[in-house]
Amino acid sequence: MAQDKLEDRIKAKATELGFVACGITRADAAPRTAARLHQWLAEGRHGGMIWMEERAHHRETPAGLWPAVQSVISLGMSYAPAADPLRLADEGEVGRISVYAQGGDYHDVVKKALKALGRWLAQEAGCELKVFVDTAPVMEKPLAEAAGLGWQGKHTNLVSRDHGSWLFLGAIYTTLALDPDVAMRQSCGSCDACQRACPTDAFPAPFRLDARRCISYLTIEHAGPIPEEFRGAIGNRIYGCDDCLAVCPWNKFAASAAANLAFQPRAELTVPQLADLLALDDAGFRQVFAGSPIKRIGRNRMVRNAAIAAGNSGAPGLKPVLARLVDDPDPVVAEAAAWALQRL
């Protein structure tokens, strides 16, 4: 019996390691990526994410980061939620945390599986390779589209026929010249549910995102005061936003049972009380968010976000803890607390 093709064995091993999607593409298979990236940067839609500019030459193409790369293995790990991500929208005294951040840190989980797959592949094929998940200048979504995992929807995130909008993406760059899979065609049709769902109108056009208006950017990446024009629309979102993902019709095919157990929500992060978050000091923040991707934003940014949510809560019971924050050593936290008190 003939030995299975290496490409098939790679996919079987990826499944064994917890990936629900695996595809292969040539390193030069997404030629329009560079032009789109530079247009987005030229329009300033990346906001304060200066690293996008500084390493744009590495993002343009996989070869820009590693000239020896021949093929890219694109992989997806499901974090499909069991509960409706929008269910807490009207719970004013509770903070809403994006689904992806309610469990274990995906950076650690996905990278561990990527490294295991990489070690196996190096032994099987004697190749050189590099593994990436999110923190490197890699355009994971265009590469995943080229590898047949899904397509970039009108919300700019990857949409899978089988897993909806709930995939963590990783990539393995390799010197192997592997047989590529067929690229996935865009299948959004006339649907614009994701754009209509956005609370801050962060989509100037289909397939285009203005990060400066995006709640995920404002609550995670943005370090200063959140612009007042967006504060009311943020509602009770304290870390990220799932609205554009949650309304995608393709999610009906995403089974939460397929999600990696490491991403199961932690009880303290599913329905966090704003009063508890507003009372956090640095040590308390590190304790609550240990092992979570949320830990990287630090106490001050989280308390800033919780103060904005408190201002939108209509809950006068939050006034005492907000009053204590008006004198917070961090001026951004103090300003957000004063704004929230005035709102209440």
XYZ file of N, CA and C in Angstrom, residues 40-41 45-54 59 209 211-212 217 221-222:
57
model
N -4.336 50.768 3.533
C -4.896 50.859 4.885
C -4.014 51.715 5.785
N -2.708 51.515 5.700
C -1.775 52.292 6.502
C -1.758 53.752 6.058
N -5.809 54.091 9.066
C -6.869 53.307 9.710
C -6.335 52.312 10.742
N -5.024 52.259 10.916
C -4.438 51.393 11.936
C -4.335 52.108 13.281
N -4.703 53.373 13.327
C -4.684 54.104 14.581
C -3.296 54.182 15.177
N -3.181 53.828 16.452
C -1.900 53.914 17.150
C -1.065 52.657 17.073
N -1.449 51.720 16.237
C -0.678 50.469 16.123
C 0.543 50.703 15.220
N 1.513 51.416 15.770
C 2.674 51.849 15.001
C 3.479 50.670 14.462
N 3.437 49.549 15.200
C 4.200 48.382 14.734
C 3.713 47.882 13.376
N 2.474 48.202 13.014
C 1.982 47.823 11.687
C 2.757 48.566 10.605
N 3.090 49.811 10.881
C 3.888 50.588 9.930
C 5.343 50.125 9.919
N 5.896 49.970 11.115
C 7.321 49.702 11.234
C 7.738 48.384 10.588
N 5.254 42.208 6.441
C 3.886 41.715 6.273
C 3.488 41.564 4.810
N -11.914 47.977 7.343
C -12.081 48.287 8.758
C -11.276 49.524 9.128
N -9.765 50.816 12.266
C -9.489 50.392 13.636
C -9.764 51.503 14.639
N -9.610 52.748 14.227
C -9.786 53.871 15.145
C -11.206 53.959 15.687
N -10.271 47.603 19.155
C -9.070 48.437 19.175
C -9.109 49.403 20.366
N -6.063 47.918 22.316
C -4.825 48.485 21.783
C -4.625 49.957 22.135
N -5.705 50.689 22.264
C -5.621 52.133 22.484
C -5.252 52.430 23.938
